[in-house]
Each structure stands twice: as C-alpha cells, then as structure tokens.
Short mmCIF file of N, CA, C and O and ligand atoms in Angstrom, two decimals:
data_model
loop_
_atom_site.label_atom_id
_atom_site.label_comp_id
_atom_site.label_asym_id
_atom_site.label_seq_id
_atom_site.Cartn_x
_atom_site.Cartn_y
_atom_site.Cartn_z
N MET A 1 10.67 18.74 -0.96
CA MET A 1 9.76 17.88 -1.42
C MET A 1 9.30 17.03 -0.51
O MET A 1 9.51 16.20 0.10
N ARG A 2 7.90 16.73 -1.05
CA ARG A 2 7.34 15.61 0.38
C ARG A 2 7.25 15.01 -0.72
O ARG A 2 6.18 15.17 -1.72
N GLU A 3 7.37 13.88 -0.05
CA GLU A 3 7.40 12.46 -0.77
C GLU A 3 6.30 11.90 0.06
O GLU A 3 6.02 11.78 0.98
N LEU A 4 5.46 10.84 -0.72
CA LEU A 4 4.54 10.00 -0.58
C LEU A 4 4.85 8.41 -0.50
O LEU A 4 5.69 8.33 -1.55
N LEU A 5 4.75 7.64 0.30
CA LEU A 5 5.48 5.93 0.00
C LEU A 5 4.62 5.44 -0.26
O LEU A 5 3.42 5.14 0.44
N LEU A 6 4.68 4.34 -1.76
CA LEU A 6 3.47 3.39 -2.74
C LEU A 6 4.55 2.73 -2.36
O LEU A 6 5.64 2.04 -2.68
N VAL A 7 4.51 1.40 -1.31
CA VAL A 7 4.53 0.07 -0.68
C VAL A 7 3.91 -0.64 -1.87
O VAL A 7 2.65 -1.50 -0.93
N ASN A 8 4.43 -2.08 -2.45
CA ASN A 8 3.39 -2.81 -3.22
C ASN A 8 4.69 -4.21 -2.40
O ASN A 8 5.64 -4.09 -3.24
N GLY A 9 4.03 -5.36 -2.09
CA GLY A 9 4.58 -6.23 -2.04
C GLY A 9 4.71 -7.63 -3.00
O GLY A 9 4.38 -7.15 -4.15
N PRO A 10 4.77 -9.14 -2.75
CA PRO A 10 5.00 -9.83 -3.91
C PRO A 10 3.57 -9.77 -4.99
O PRO A 10 2.49 -9.82 -4.33
N ASN A 11 4.37 -10.17 -6.05
CA ASN A 11 3.54 -10.45 -7.15
C ASN A 11 2.42 -9.57 -7.70
O ASN A 11 1.78 -9.10 -8.30
N LEU A 12 2.75 -8.07 -7.21
CA LEU A 12 2.55 -6.80 -7.27
C LEU A 12 2.71 -6.40 -8.32
O LEU A 12 2.19 -5.41 -9.25
N GLY A 13 3.98 -6.38 -9.11
CA GLY A 13 4.14 -6.07 -9.87
C GLY A 13 4.59 -6.29 -11.48
O GLY A 13 4.03 -5.84 -12.10
N ILE A 14 3.03 -7.46 -11.30
CA ILE A 14 2.59 -7.81 -12.92
C ILE A 14 0.93 -7.80 -12.83
O ILE A 14 0.48 -8.17 -13.50
N LEU A 15 0.59 -6.85 -12.07
CA LEU A 15 -0.17 -6.33 -11.86
C LEU A 15 -1.09 -5.89 -13.79
O LEU A 15 -0.41 -5.21 -14.16
N GLY A 16 -1.90 -6.11 -13.76
CA GLY A 16 -2.28 -5.63 -14.84
C GLY A 16 -2.36 -6.76 -16.07
O GLY A 16 -2.91 -6.91 -17.25
N HIS A 17 -1.94 -8.10 -15.78
CA HIS A 17 -1.73 -9.38 -16.40
C HIS A 17 -2.05 -10.24 -15.72
O HIS A 17 -1.88 -11.45 -16.07
N ARG A 18 -2.08 -10.05 -14.12
CA ARG A 18 -2.47 -10.89 -12.96
C ARG A 18 -4.04 -11.16 -13.09
O ARG A 18 -4.36 -10.67 -12.49
N GLU A 19 -4.52 -12.46 -12.85
CA GLU A 19 -5.77 -12.80 -12.12
C GLU A 19 -6.54 -11.78 -12.74
O GLU A 19 -7.08 -10.87 -11.71
N VAL A 20 -6.88 -11.20 -13.82
CA VAL A 20 -7.29 -9.78 -13.87
C VAL A 20 -9.12 -9.49 -13.77
O VAL A 20 -9.18 -8.37 -13.57
N SER A 21 -9.14 -10.95 -13.34
CA SER A 21 -10.74 -10.93 -12.91
C SER A 21 -11.03 -10.23 -11.44
O SER A 21 -11.81 -10.17 -11.20
N VAL A 22 -9.48 -10.53 -10.71
CA VAL A 22 -9.53 -10.37 -9.50
C VAL A 22 -9.32 -8.77 -9.16
O VAL A 22 -9.41 -8.50 -8.46
N TYR A 23 -8.14 -8.23 -9.91
CA TYR A 23 -7.03 -7.85 -9.22
C TYR A 23 -7.41 -6.57 -10.61
O TYR A 23 -7.07 -5.71 -10.54
N GLY A 24 -8.05 -6.81 -12.00
CA GLY A 24 -8.26 -5.33 -12.87
C GLY A 24 -6.85 -5.84 -13.31
O GLY A 24 -6.63 -6.13 -13.75
N THR A 25 -7.39 -4.52 -14.88
CA THR A 25 -6.43 -4.38 -16.24
C THR A 25 -5.02 -3.43 -15.79
O THR A 25 -4.32 -3.27 -16.58
N ASP A 26 -5.50 -2.58 -14.45
CA ASP A 26 -4.72 -1.39 -14.36
C ASP A 26 -2.80 -2.22 -14.06
O ASP A 26 -3.11 -3.03 -13.05
N THR A 27 -1.98 -1.66 -14.50
CA THR A 27 -1.04 -2.04 -13.91
C THR A 27 -0.23 -0.78 -12.86
O THR A 27 -0.81 0.00 -12.01
N LEU A 28 1.12 -1.68 -12.34
CA LEU A 28 1.51 -1.15 -11.04
C LEU A 28 1.68 -0.09 -11.46
O LEU A 28 1.56 1.41 -10.71
N ALA A 29 2.04 0.66 -12.74
CA ALA A 29 2.16 1.97 -13.65
C ALA A 29 1.63 3.09 -13.21
O ALA A 29 1.60 3.86 -13.16
N ASP A 30 0.38 2.29 -14.17
CA ASP A 30 -0.94 3.14 -13.97
C ASP A 30 -1.10 3.41 -12.55
O ASP A 30 -2.27 4.81 -12.43
N ILE A 31 -1.54 2.68 -11.68
CA ILE A 31 -1.59 2.96 -10.10
C ILE A 31 -0.65 4.14 -9.68
O ILE A 31 -0.76 5.48 -9.22
N GLU A 32 0.70 3.86 -10.19
CA GLU A 32 1.74 4.91 -9.64
C GLU A 32 1.29 6.23 -10.05
O GLU A 32 1.63 7.34 -9.64
N LYS A 33 0.98 6.28 -11.49
CA LYS A 33 0.24 7.58 -11.89
C LYS A 33 -0.55 8.05 -11.95
O LYS A 33 -0.25 9.51 -11.02
N ALA A 34 -1.27 7.76 -11.31
CA ALA A 34 -3.00 8.05 -10.80
C ALA A 34 -2.49 8.42 -9.48
O ALA A 34 -3.57 9.61 -8.90
N VAL A 35 -1.52 7.53 -8.42
CA VAL A 35 -1.58 8.17 -7.01
C VAL A 35 -0.93 9.55 -7.32
O VAL A 35 -1.32 10.84 -6.47
N ALA A 36 0.17 9.63 -7.85
CA ALA A 36 0.99 10.92 -8.23
C ALA A 36 0.12 11.99 -8.69
O ALA A 36 0.75 13.35 -8.21
N LYS A 37 -1.07 11.78 -9.87
CA LYS A 37 -1.26 12.90 -10.17
C LYS A 37 -2.79 13.31 -8.94
O LYS A 37 -2.59 14.63 -8.77
N GLU A 38 -3.01 12.11 -7.84
CA GLU A 38 -3.82 13.02 -7.26
C GLU A 38 -3.35 13.73 -6.25
O GLU A 38 -3.68 14.36 -5.43
N VAL A 39 -1.96 13.35 -6.19
CA VAL A 39 -0.65 14.42 -4.82
C VAL A 39 -0.01 15.79 -5.20
O VAL A 39 -0.21 16.12 -4.81
N ALA A 40 -0.53 15.53 -6.75
CA ALA A 40 0.64 16.29 -7.63
C ALA A 40 0.17 18.11 -6.85
O ALA A 40 1.30 18.75 -6.75
N ASP A 41 -1.34 18.31 -7.41
CA ASP A 41 -1.70 19.53 -6.72
C ASP A 41 -0.98 20.44 -5.80
O ASP A 41 -1.41 21.24 -5.40
N ARG A 42 -0.76 19.21 -4.27
CA ARG A 42 -0.63 19.83 -3.43
C ARG A 42 0.75 20.02 -2.95
O ARG A 42 1.62 19.75 -1.69
N GLY A 43 1.96 19.72 -4.48
CA GLY A 43 3.24 19.67 -4.23
C GLY A 43 3.92 18.32 -3.73
O GLY A 43 5.19 18.00 -3.23
N TRP A 44 3.06 17.34 -3.47
CA TRP A 44 3.79 15.86 -3.06
C TRP A 44 4.05 15.26 -4.36
O TRP A 44 3.56 15.60 -5.73
N THR A 45 5.01 14.27 -4.26
CA THR A 45 5.47 13.06 -5.20
C THR A 45 5.47 11.87 -4.27
O THR A 45 5.26 12.31 -3.15
N VAL A 46 5.75 10.75 -5.52
CA VAL A 46 5.33 9.55 -5.30
C VAL A 46 6.80 8.49 -4.95
O VAL A 46 7.53 8.85 -6.19
N ARG A 47 7.05 8.19 -4.05
CA ARG A 47 8.80 7.43 -4.16
C ARG A 47 8.06 5.81 -3.87
O ARG A 47 7.01 5.52 -3.23
N SER A 48 7.90 5.10 -5.04
CA SER A 48 7.44 3.60 -5.45
C SER A 48 8.37 2.59 -5.10
O SER A 48 9.52 2.51 -5.60
N VAL A 49 8.16 1.72 -4.56
CA VAL A 49 9.09 0.43 -4.09
C VAL A 49 8.28 -0.52 -4.59
O VAL A 49 6.69 -1.08 -3.45
N GLN A 50 8.32 -1.81 -5.05
CA GLN A 50 7.95 -3.37 -4.83
C GLN A 50 8.46 -3.92 -4.76
O GLN A 50 9.64 -4.34 -5.87
N SER A 51 8.69 -4.91 -4.24
CA SER A 51 9.04 -6.30 -4.37
C SER A 51 8.42 -7.57 -4.21
O SER A 51 7.53 -7.66 -3.55
N ASN A 52 9.12 -8.47 -4.58
CA ASN A 52 8.49 -9.75 -4.52
C ASN A 52 9.25 -10.71 -2.81
O ASN A 52 8.70 -11.75 -2.74
N SER A 53 10.03 -9.68 -2.42
CA SER A 53 11.04 -10.22 -1.07
C SER A 53 10.19 -9.32 -0.33
O SER A 53 10.35 -8.10 -0.77
N GLU A 54 10.43 -10.05 1.12
CA GLU A 54 9.97 -8.80 2.20
C GLU A 54 11.44 -7.63 3.13
O GLU A 54 11.25 -6.53 3.11
N GLY A 55 12.60 -8.60 2.67
CA GLY A 55 13.47 -7.84 2.78
C GLY A 55 13.69 -5.97 2.46
O GLY A 55 13.81 -4.97 3.12
N PRO A 56 13.54 -6.11 1.00
CA PRO A 56 13.30 -4.49 0.23
C PRO A 56 12.36 -3.82 0.81
O PRO A 56 12.34 -2.36 0.84
N LEU A 57 11.39 -3.84 1.01
CA LEU A 57 10.08 -3.23 1.09
C LEU A 57 10.53 -2.76 2.73
O LEU A 57 10.62 -1.73 3.25
N ILE A 58 11.12 -3.54 3.94
CA ILE A 58 11.75 -3.29 5.44
C ILE A 58 12.78 -2.18 4.66
O ILE A 58 12.81 -1.08 5.36
N ASP A 59 13.94 -2.40 4.32
CA ASP A 59 14.50 -1.70 3.78
C ASP A 59 14.68 -0.01 3.15
O ASP A 59 15.22 1.34 3.75
N GLU A 60 13.23 0.01 2.54
CA GLU A 60 12.65 0.97 1.89
C GLU A 60 12.21 1.66 2.80
O GLU A 60 12.48 3.33 2.87
N LEU A 61 11.20 1.02 3.78
CA LEU A 61 10.85 1.95 4.85
C LEU A 61 11.90 2.60 5.57
O LEU A 61 11.09 4.10 6.14
N GLU A 62 12.81 1.78 6.39
CA GLU A 62 13.83 2.98 7.14
C GLU A 62 14.34 3.46 6.81
O GLU A 62 14.75 4.13 6.83
N ASP A 63 14.36 3.57 5.14
CA ASP A 63 14.92 4.54 4.31
C ASP A 63 14.36 6.02 4.18
O ASP A 63 14.43 6.73 3.39
N SER A 64 13.00 5.36 4.41
CA SER A 64 11.67 6.82 4.57
C SER A 64 10.83 7.29 5.16
O SER A 64 9.92 7.76 5.48
N TYR A 65 11.76 7.21 6.53
CA TYR A 65 11.05 7.99 7.66
C TYR A 65 10.74 9.42 7.27
O TYR A 65 10.11 10.31 7.78
N ASP A 66 11.63 9.66 5.95
CA ASP A 66 10.97 11.73 5.98
C ASP A 66 10.67 11.73 4.64
O ASP A 66 10.03 12.26 4.56
N THR A 67 9.61 10.88 4.57
CA THR A 67 8.30 10.71 3.26
C THR A 67 6.85 11.31 4.34
O THR A 67 7.41 11.14 5.57
N VAL A 68 6.03 11.74 3.85
CA VAL A 68 4.76 12.21 4.50
C VAL A 68 3.80 11.04 5.20
O VAL A 68 3.05 11.35 6.04
N GLY A 69 3.91 10.11 4.30
CA GLY A 69 2.92 9.08 4.79
C GLY A 69 3.48 7.87 3.99
O GLY A 69 3.79 8.21 3.14
N ALA A 70 2.63 6.94 4.02
CA ALA A 70 2.53 5.56 2.98
C ALA A 70 1.26 5.27 2.94
O ALA A 70 0.51 5.18 3.86
N ILE A 71 0.78 4.51 2.00
CA ILE A 71 0.35 3.53 1.00
C ILE A 71 0.65 1.91 0.96
O ILE A 71 1.86 1.78 0.26
N VAL A 72 0.48 0.93 1.43
CA VAL A 72 0.84 -0.08 1.75
C VAL A 72 0.25 -1.29 1.30
O VAL A 72 -0.71 -1.76 1.72
N ASN A 73 0.28 -1.76 0.53
CA ASN A 73 -0.39 -2.96 -0.55
C ASN A 73 0.51 -4.43 -0.26
O ASN A 73 1.32 -4.39 -0.79
N PRO A 74 0.62 -4.75 1.24
CA PRO A 74 1.11 -6.06 1.77
C PRO A 74 1.25 -6.78 0.33
O PRO A 74 2.54 -8.08 0.93
N GLY A 75 0.06 -7.77 -0.20
CA GLY A 75 -0.35 -8.47 -0.69
C GLY A 75 -0.16 -9.62 0.35
O GLY A 75 -0.46 -9.63 1.18
N ALA A 76 0.37 -11.00 -0.28
CA ALA A 76 0.41 -12.12 0.77
C ALA A 76 1.19 -12.06 2.03
O ALA A 76 0.75 -12.86 2.74
N LEU A 77 2.04 -11.08 2.25
CA LEU A 77 2.61 -10.75 3.53
C LEU A 77 1.73 -10.40 4.56
O LEU A 77 2.47 -10.22 5.82
N MET A 78 0.59 -9.88 4.40
CA MET A 78 -0.33 -9.35 4.89
C MET A 78 -0.76 -11.28 6.48
O MET A 78 -1.23 -10.59 7.11
N ILE A 79 -0.72 -12.00 5.74
CA ILE A 79 -0.68 -13.05 6.45
C ILE A 79 0.18 -13.04 7.73
O ILE A 79 0.08 -14.17 8.47
N ALA A 80 1.25 -13.60 7.33
CA ALA A 80 2.59 -13.64 8.05
C ALA A 80 3.81 -12.95 8.04
O ALA A 80 4.96 -13.38 8.32
N GLY A 81 3.57 -11.85 7.40
CA GLY A 81 4.43 -10.90 7.15
C GLY A 81 5.03 -10.04 8.28
O GLY A 81 5.11 -8.62 8.96
N TRP A 82 5.50 -10.85 9.36
CA TRP A 82 6.12 -9.67 10.80
C TRP A 82 7.22 -8.79 11.18
O TRP A 82 6.94 -8.35 11.40
N SER A 83 8.07 -9.40 9.71
CA SER A 83 9.07 -8.52 9.80
C SER A 83 8.48 -7.27 9.23
O SER A 83 8.99 -6.16 10.00
N LEU A 84 7.58 -7.28 8.14
CA LEU A 84 6.70 -6.40 7.45
C LEU A 84 6.71 -5.35 8.42
O LEU A 84 6.15 -3.98 8.87
N ARG A 85 5.79 -5.94 9.46
CA ARG A 85 4.34 -5.56 10.38
C ARG A 85 5.59 -4.86 11.75
O ARG A 85 4.98 -3.38 11.80
N ASP A 86 7.02 -5.46 11.87
CA ASP A 86 7.95 -4.59 12.79
C ASP A 86 8.40 -3.29 12.01
O ASP A 86 8.17 -2.61 13.44
N ALA A 87 8.71 -3.19 11.10
CA ALA A 87 9.11 -2.15 10.06
C ALA A 87 8.06 -1.07 10.19
O ALA A 87 8.96 0.41 10.28
N LEU A 88 6.64 -1.47 9.94
CA LEU A 88 5.44 -0.72 10.27
C LEU A 88 5.65 0.57 11.64
O LEU A 88 5.25 1.44 11.21
N ALA A 89 5.61 -0.77 11.81
CA ALA A 89 5.83 0.00 13.58
C ALA A 89 6.20 0.84 14.21
O ALA A 89 6.54 1.97 14.99
N ASN A 90 7.50 1.05 13.39
CA ASN A 90 8.17 2.32 13.65
C ASN A 90 8.32 3.23 12.48
O ASN A 90 9.53 4.36 12.06
N TYR A 91 8.04 2.74 11.31
CA TYR A 91 7.20 4.31 10.23
C TYR A 91 7.15 5.31 11.33
O TYR A 91 5.62 4.49 11.50
N PRO A 92 7.66 6.28 11.22
CA PRO A 92 6.92 7.13 11.91
C PRO A 92 6.07 7.95 11.47
O PRO A 92 5.19 9.24 12.72
N GLN A 93 5.36 8.12 10.18
CA GLN A 93 3.89 8.98 9.85
C GLN A 93 2.58 8.25 9.52
O GLN A 93 3.02 6.53 9.47
N PRO A 94 1.50 8.16 9.18
CA PRO A 94 0.31 7.74 9.16
C PRO A 94 0.75 6.49 7.67
O PRO A 94 0.68 7.14 6.51
N TRP A 95 0.15 5.68 7.72
CA TRP A 95 0.03 4.90 6.45
C TRP A 95 -1.62 3.93 6.57
O TRP A 95 -2.03 3.77 7.49
N ILE A 96 -1.67 4.17 5.13
CA ILE A 96 -2.63 2.92 5.08
C ILE A 96 -2.88 1.64 4.25
O ILE A 96 -1.87 1.76 3.34
N GLU A 97 -3.09 0.62 4.54
CA GLU A 97 -3.67 -0.46 3.79
C GLU A 97 -4.42 -0.68 3.27
O GLU A 97 -5.31 -0.42 2.90
N VAL A 98 -3.64 -1.18 1.61
CA VAL A 98 -5.33 -1.29 0.49
C VAL A 98 -4.66 -2.20 -0.04
O VAL A 98 -3.53 -3.48 -0.15
N HIS A 99 -6.12 -3.10 -0.09
CA HIS A 99 -5.37 -4.88 -1.17
C HIS A 99 -7.11 -3.91 -2.17
O HIS A 99 -8.23 -3.67 -1.93
N LEU A 100 -6.69 -4.38 -3.58
CA LEU A 100 -7.35 -4.69 -4.32
C LEU A 100 -8.94 -5.32 -4.63
O LEU A 100 -9.73 -4.61 -4.74
N SER A 101 -8.56 -6.26 -4.07
CA SER A 101 -9.56 -7.45 -3.82
C SER A 101 -10.59 -7.34 -2.24
O SER A 101 -9.90 -7.03 -1.55
N ASN A 102 -11.77 -7.88 -2.52
CA ASN A 102 -12.39 -7.68 -1.13
C ASN A 102 -11.22 -9.53 -0.63
O ASN A 102 -12.66 -9.99 -0.80
N VAL A 103 -10.54 -9.24 -0.02
CA VAL A 103 -10.40 -9.90 1.04
C VAL A 103 -10.94 -11.61 1.51
O VAL A 103 -11.07 -12.13 2.32
N TRP A 104 -11.94 -10.27 2.38
CA TRP A 104 -12.86 -10.85 3.27
C TRP A 104 -13.88 -12.19 2.70
O TRP A 104 -14.86 -12.76 3.26
N ALA A 105 -14.03 -11.73 0.94
CA ALA A 105 -15.05 -12.01 0.22
C ALA A 105 -14.37 -13.05 -0.28
O ALA A 105 -14.80 -14.35 -1.14
N ARG A 106 -13.33 -13.69 -0.21
CA ARG A 106 -12.16 -14.69 -0.42
C ARG A 106 -11.95 -15.91 0.02
O ARG A 106 -12.44 -15.97 1.43
N GLN A 107 -10.97 -16.68 -0.36
CA GLN A 107 -10.74 -17.85 0.97
C GLN A 107 -9.98 -17.12 2.44
O GLN A 107 -9.55 -16.16 2.93
N GLN A 108 -10.42 -17.89 3.24
CA GLN A 108 -10.07 -17.78 4.48
C GLN A 108 -8.98 -17.61 5.42
O GLN A 108 -8.78 -16.25 5.48
N PHE A 109 -7.81 -18.06 4.67
CA PHE A 109 -6.62 -17.51 4.50
C PHE A 109 -6.21 -15.76 4.34
O PHE A 109 -5.15 -15.78 4.47
N ARG A 110 -6.54 -15.17 3.74
CA ARG A 110 -6.73 -13.82 3.30
C ARG A 110 -7.73 -13.03 4.27
O ARG A 110 -7.50 -11.43 3.97
N HIS A 111 -8.19 -13.55 5.43
CA HIS A 111 -9.10 -12.51 6.34
C HIS A 111 -8.28 -12.26 7.21
O HIS A 111 -8.71 -11.10 8.27
N GLU A 112 -7.24 -12.40 7.46
CA GLU A 112 -6.37 -12.04 8.69
C GLU A 112 -5.11 -10.50 8.27
O GLU A 112 -4.15 -11.44 7.22
N SER A 113 -4.57 -9.98 9.00
CA SER A 113 -3.96 -8.95 8.59
C SER A 113 -3.23 -8.49 9.62
O SER A 113 -3.48 -8.01 10.48
N VAL A 114 -1.96 -8.78 9.39
CA VAL A 114 -0.67 -9.01 10.99
C VAL A 114 -0.25 -7.46 10.91
O VAL A 114 -0.03 -7.06 12.07
N ILE A 115 -0.70 -6.63 9.88
CA ILE A 115 -0.36 -5.19 9.41
C ILE A 115 -1.45 -4.31 9.89
O ILE A 115 -1.07 -3.18 10.49
N ALA A 116 -2.46 -5.03 9.43
CA ALA A 116 -3.78 -3.87 10.24
C ALA A 116 -4.17 -3.43 11.68
O ALA A 116 -4.27 -2.34 11.36
N PRO A 117 -3.92 -4.30 11.99
CA PRO A 117 -3.92 -3.49 13.44
C PRO A 117 -2.63 -1.68 13.51
O PRO A 117 -3.33 -1.20 14.75
N LEU A 118 -1.92 -1.67 12.57
CA LEU A 118 -1.74 -0.87 12.96
C LEU A 118 -2.03 0.51 12.05
O LEU A 118 -1.28 1.83 12.14
N ALA A 119 -2.45 0.29 11.43
CA ALA A 119 -2.54 1.59 9.81
C ALA A 119 -3.87 2.15 10.45
O ALA A 119 -4.64 2.02 11.18
N SER A 120 -3.46 3.49 9.96
CA SER A 120 -4.61 4.33 10.00
C SER A 120 -5.78 4.15 9.60
O SER A 120 -6.74 4.23 10.21
N GLY A 121 -5.90 3.06 8.75
CA GLY A 121 -7.32 2.82 7.81
C GLY A 121 -6.73 1.50 6.89
O GLY A 121 -5.70 1.35 6.63
N VAL A 122 -7.48 1.05 6.45
CA VAL A 122 -7.66 -0.30 5.64
C VAL A 122 -8.85 0.11 4.64
O VAL A 122 -10.40 0.23 4.91
N ILE A 123 -8.42 -0.06 3.28
CA ILE A 123 -9.21 0.05 2.16
C ILE A 123 -9.06 -1.18 1.13
O ILE A 123 -8.03 -1.45 0.84
N VAL A 124 -10.46 -1.91 0.90
CA VAL A 124 -10.25 -3.40 0.61
C VAL A 124 -11.26 -3.32 -0.13
O VAL A 124 -12.67 -2.57 -0.19
N GLY A 125 -11.00 -4.35 -1.44
CA GLY A 125 -12.06 -4.53 -2.26
C GLY A 125 -12.63 -3.47 -3.55
O GLY A 125 -13.74 -3.77 -4.40
N LEU A 126 -11.94 -1.79 -3.29
CA LEU A 126 -12.42 -1.43 -4.61
C LEU A 126 -11.49 -0.83 -5.55
O LEU A 126 -11.24 0.28 -6.61
N GLY A 127 -10.65 -2.04 -6.22
CA GLY A 127 -9.55 -1.90 -6.82
C GLY A 127 -8.68 -0.97 -6.95
O GLY A 127 -7.93 -0.06 -5.91
N ALA A 128 -8.21 -0.99 -7.71
CA ALA A 128 -7.40 0.87 -8.22
C ALA A 128 -7.74 2.07 -7.39
O ALA A 128 -7.08 2.41 -6.55
N ARG A 129 -9.20 2.11 -7.64
CA ARG A 129 -9.09 3.46 -6.74
C ARG A 129 -9.14 3.44 -5.18
O ARG A 129 -8.75 4.61 -5.11
N GLY A 130 -9.03 2.27 -4.69
CA GLY A 130 -8.77 2.25 -3.26
C GLY A 130 -7.17 3.01 -3.61
O GLY A 130 -7.32 3.49 -1.92
N TYR A 131 -6.20 3.14 -4.30
CA TYR A 131 -4.63 3.81 -3.94
C TYR A 131 -4.94 5.33 -3.53
O TYR A 131 -4.15 5.79 -2.97
N ARG A 132 -6.29 5.70 -4.98
CA ARG A 132 -6.24 7.31 -5.11
C ARG A 132 -7.20 7.52 -3.55
O ARG A 132 -6.80 8.63 -3.05
N LEU A 133 -8.11 6.87 -2.95
CA LEU A 133 -8.77 7.04 -1.97
C LEU A 133 -7.80 7.11 -0.51
O LEU A 133 -8.04 8.20 0.12
N ALA A 134 -6.96 6.14 -0.76
CA ALA A 134 -5.99 6.21 -0.23
C ALA A 134 -5.30 7.46 0.40
O ALA A 134 -4.87 8.25 1.33
N ALA A 135 -4.28 7.91 -1.03
CA ALA A 135 -3.79 9.15 -0.87
C ALA A 135 -4.66 10.68 -0.99
O ALA A 135 -3.93 11.29 -0.53
N GLN A 136 -5.86 10.39 -0.88
CA GLN A 136 -6.72 11.51 -0.33
C GLN A 136 -6.89 11.85 0.71
O GLN A 136 -6.44 12.63 1.42
N THR A 137 -7.15 10.70 1.38
CA THR A 137 -7.23 10.61 3.19
C THR A 137 -5.51 10.76 3.51
O THR A 137 -5.63 11.88 4.47
N LEU A 138 -4.97 10.57 2.73
CA LEU A 138 -3.37 10.67 3.63
C LEU A 138 -3.11 12.42 3.55
O LEU A 138 -2.46 13.20 4.97
N LEU A 139 -3.81 12.80 2.77
CA LEU A 139 -3.40 14.58 1.93
C LEU A 139 -4.19 15.17 2.94
O LEU A 139 -3.63 16.52 3.55
N GLU A 140 -5.71 14.25 3.44
CA GLU A 140 -6.06 15.20 5.22
C GLU A 140 -5.36 14.71 5.87
O GLU A 140 -5.44 16.11 6.67
N ILE A 141 -4.78 14.07 6.34
CA ILE A 141 -4.72 13.49 7.32
C ILE A 141 -3.48 14.38 7.88
O ILE A 141 -2.71 15.05 9.17
N VAL A 142 -2.48 14.15 6.94
CA VAL A 142 -1.12 15.12 6.81
C VAL A 142 -1.25 16.44 6.99
O VAL A 142 -0.69 17.14 7.70
N GLU A 143 -1.98 16.88 5.86
CA GLU A 143 -2.04 18.57 5.76
C GLU A 143 -2.79 19.42 7.03
O GLU A 143 -3.03 20.08 7.17
N ASP A 144 -4.24 18.53 7.86
CA ASP A 144 -4.69 18.87 8.50
C ASP A 144 -3.94 19.77 9.96
O ASP A 144 -2.64 19.01 10.36
C1 LIG B 1 -4.27 -8.37 -2.12
C2 LIG B 1 -5.09 -9.35 -1.74
C3 LIG B 1 -3.91 -10.49 -0.73
O1 LIG B 1 -4.35 -11.39 -0.04
C4 LIG B 1 -3.07 -11.00 -1.94
O2 LIG B 1 -1.86 -12.28 -1.75
C5 LIG B 1 -2.27 -10.20 -3.45
C6 LIG B 1 -3.52 -9.04 -3.30
C7 LIG B 1 -5.18 -6.89 -3.34
O3 LIG B 1 -4.40 -6.47 -3.45
O4 LIG B 1 -6.16 -7.93 -3.06
O5 LIG B 1 -1.09 -10.51 -3.55
O6 LIG B 1 -3.48 -7.66 -1.35
#
C-alpha cells in the first residue's frame, strides 16, 4: 500500500473551531478526507498525525520512511521547531509545507520558517485547498 503522510502541528487539531476567520471552517477530519479523496484514484491512502507537541510528530516521521511523501503544516513550530526540522532533514521522501493562512500577511513572528528551506515547496494562504494542491503536486512528483 502506498501511503501519504499528513503531519499537522500544534493547535491544528481544533481546526473548524479555531479562529475561523483566519483558518476557515474545515475541520482536520474534513482535510484528511479531502486529501484521501484526492489521492484515492492513484491507490494512495493517507497516514495522518497531529500533535500539540513536537516529539510525537518526530516519532511518526521516523516511523514513516516507507511513505511516498508528506504534507506538513508545522503550525507555530515553523518558527523554532529545530528538532522537527532535523527530523524532516532525514525524511527520505519529498514533502510540501502548507499553511492555511498567508503567514506573510500576518505578524512578523510568522514570517520565518525553519523548515521551509528543506521543503520541495511551500503553499500558504489558500486555506484547506492548499492541502489538496500539495497532494496533487506530490502525486506528480512521486509518480513521474
Ligand atoms: C499556520 C500558521 C502558523 O503561523 C500558526 O501558528 C498555525 C497555523 C497556518 O496553517 O496558517 O498554527 O500554520
């Protein structure tokens, strides 16, 4: 089975109820379903992890070297998640960083991502659609 890894960091488990004017009304379950639908035709399934702590995300990455690629929304770990950054440096498949909101249109502290330099690409500001676009792109990158 070919699995796509979906990684969501702190405070993303409450999507749908979290600052909806910024993050929208889709829940994480909605996003998981949408990503799964996007890749189903190609026989991929989704392995999803969300945690409010860095450690479980790193554990899952270390256990997921057999996945085809990953979509990573690090939440605020983008700012100083150095351990997550190092875990991603050793993740052997392509991965895309996604942010629901346009982080560059927001506070200064959200303007730097310590993981972005390692990503195949970064999608920001497109809401839940960004996850689907990332899934489509990974399908192209991996299946080519
Ligand atoms: C976020 C943006 C981050 O700055 C913030 O800390 C989040 C969500 C986004 O998806 O827009 O938790 O990653």
